[in-house]
Amino acid sequence: MKIGTYYYPEQWPREQWERDLDRIAAMGLKIVHMAEFAWFDLEPSPKDFRLDWLSDCVEMCRQRGLDVILCTPTAAPPVWLSDQFPEVLITDEHGTPHRHGGRRHYTPTSPRMQEASYRIVEAMATRFGHHPSVIGWQIDNELSGPFDQSEATHKSFRKWLRKKYLTIDALNAAWGNPFWNTYYQDFDQILMPQSRDPGYRNQHQNLDASRFWSWAWADFVKLQADALKRSFPASRPAPFITTNFMPFHPDADPNDMRDSLDLWSWDSYPVSGFGRDFKDEQFRFGDMASIQFTHDQMASYNGRWTLLEIQPGQINWSGFPCQPYPGAVRLWLWTAIAHGCELITVYRFRQPRFGIEMWHAGLIGLDGVTPTSGGEQFAQVAAEAAKVWPDAHPTSIESNQPSAGLLLDFDQQWNFTSLGQAKRWNYSELLCQYHQALSRMGYRVRVLHPNEPWPSDLKLIVAPGVQMVDDALLARWQRYVDAGGHLVLTCRTGLQDRDAQFFETAYGAKIANLIGADISAYDSLPEETWGTIDLDGKAHKWGVWGDQLKPAAGTDVWASYTNMFYTGAHAITHRKQGSGSVTYNGVYGDRVLAEAVIEKLARTIGNQAVPLLDRVRVLERDGFFIALNYTDRPTTAPAPADATFVVGSRELPPAGVAVWK
Ligand code: GAL
């Protein structure tokens, strides 16, 4: 298991480079990540490439046995580019171009930006593509940006629409343009929306804009990936190409980048101080569910994934610079390892002395030599991982745990953002609820995508909030159940086609046969208001969304409403179909409800596992069991009596980790 760090040589005096790299090696770290944001240092004026300093650094790494990940510097284009071609700058919703400075001030659709990016990436690839120490490349950084209003983006959006719809009549039909006279006569009349929120304009247009914008970033990534691949050696395994995603960020759907990437990465900053659960010190651990969901999401594209950035301590950007709980950094690293990551790097090695992120912790403190608590935890995990995997490091997500599927359909997130209907609806939170409910019952979660093959051995699949469906997905669900699978669907499923138009049927009729119930109405409650349902004698709350169900003969009722004027109406149903079943949870409630539904189903289908404690998880990788304690209380690792502990012990302290055979 290789663990490493981001290092920005250009931000430190040259005389310190060797000392810093020595320290990196001495801490047991094995990877150095460089060149992110260093465009100006690499090309101080157009076509004047100065790569020697980077080459020296790569060589210093090689001498110390350190692997290198290089990053293309396009997240921070240099001033000469903005000066010469102001059209590279992103244009805001009022039509004002961004000023040069900071980073992410460019639009990916600008031909000038594309040209300059290709040039610098090609130069770097030519110089370093063959270097034996360079194991991989990161493209850009956290691809994202507001819906750009530059001419290049309008043009590119129109081109994308032309390709999708061919005729303007087809577009008018898909966008529902008879509504409020929003017809277009020609693609050239169409503009990129000003933001993701359509206000009272056309949400179908916004949905397509989200799809297009993700495509535009993917296209920009492809341009760079192509430049890189051209220089890769044929004689040894090619370096990987990745880019670092932000969790659930709507700008870029990782799925759109399958052609370019071969390793999937994300950036994890669990303790931002935004967490609102103060009943204990949970805010010092972060949200376990979303961390674990995103790990499994990253693993879902081709099995190869990594955590490129992880918070090493206090951060600068949230306004709530809370200290992570002692040991939390180690806990996060082991969580990633348990979920099958290939490697881990950290933003960043040294805390900067200047710049907008000067308050951001590093592995090393301000004096440049003393490890911070995060640094010590990194060194500890590097040593522990070397104990667990002394010879080789695992590269796959080998696990013998029983698996369950969780369907992620990024398109739904865009649709819910374009037209949410219920303010409280939160697609990502709903996914996390079910992730936690499944992992609590000991399932390894496999994140699935609607148009990709699903593993054939999944006994249980949860598909929350799949509001837009097509016939292929409906048929796939039916086939899965016919083959003995147990499917869980939720409210807001199967209501719309892929243009996000309602089917011309009774509400919910598309899935009525599958779930064995009609949906007679739905309700949604005001903020902070909760209704109740009864599930096996226990009251559960709901508030975001609640369908009122009319089960057909042969469908069992699992839960019914216990208040509101429709008391007694049904909320959750379960229908056996051959050896398979469909459970329909018509209620978007809280995590505890999702857990109760999954536990009941798991029991029904023969899973007798003892549910794991809240915020304590156990995962298996390569025959090792890894227990993670996301609470500030000690607990006991649920290990068998004859377990041999390699890391930690049966007594799990707060933020504790234990690994056993
Ligand atoms: C990330 C970003 C890094 C750094 C970090 C600070 O989102 O990719 O470059 O800015 O935040 O926490």
mmCIF file of C-alpha atoms and ligand atoms in Angstrom, residues 37 103 141-142 267 269 309 317 347 357 360, ligand 1:
data_model
loop_
_atom_site.group_PDB
_atom_site.id
_atom_site.type_symbol
_atom_site.label_atom_id
_atom_site.label_comp_id
_atom_site.label_asym_id
_atom_site.label_seq_id
_atom_site.Cartn_x
_atom_site.Cartn_y
_atom_site.Cartn_z
ATOM 1 C CA PHE A 37 -0.682 24.692 -10.527
ATOM 2 C CA ARG A 103 -7.287 29.285 -10.134
ATOM 3 C CA ASN A 141 -7.577 19.713 -10.322
ATOM 4 C CA GLU A 142 -11.193 19.344 -9.200
ATOM 5 C CA ASP A 267 -10.594 14.549 -2.503
ATOM 6 C CA TYR A 269 -12.165 16.939 3.530
ATOM 7 C CA GLU A 309 -6.331 14.450 -1.317
ATOM 8 C CA TRP A 317 -11.620 27.435 3.584
ATOM 9 C CA TYR A 347 -2.804 17.683 0.267
ATOM 10 C CA GLU A 357 -4.224 28.606 1.888
ATOM 11 C CA HIS A 360 -4.029 24.944 5.704
HETATM 12 C C1 GAL B 1 -8.962 21.038 -2.494
HETATM 13 C C2 GAL B 1 -8.066 21.438 -3.638
HETATM 14 C C3 GAL B 1 -6.641 21.630 -3.180
HETATM 15 C C4 GAL B 1 -6.625 22.536 -1.986
HETATM 16 C C5 GAL B 1 -7.496 21.940 -0.909
HETATM 17 C C6 GAL B 1 -7.541 22.743 0.360
HETATM 18 O O1 GAL B 1 -10.300 21.137 -2.803
HETATM 19 O O2 GAL B 1 -8.085 20.451 -4.646
HETATM 20 O O3 GAL B 1 -5.883 22.177 -4.230
HETATM 21 O O4 GAL B 1 -7.081 23.778 -2.355
HETATM 22 O O5 GAL B 1 -8.816 21.867 -1.385
HETATM 23 O O6 GAL B 1 -8.313 22.087 1.341
#
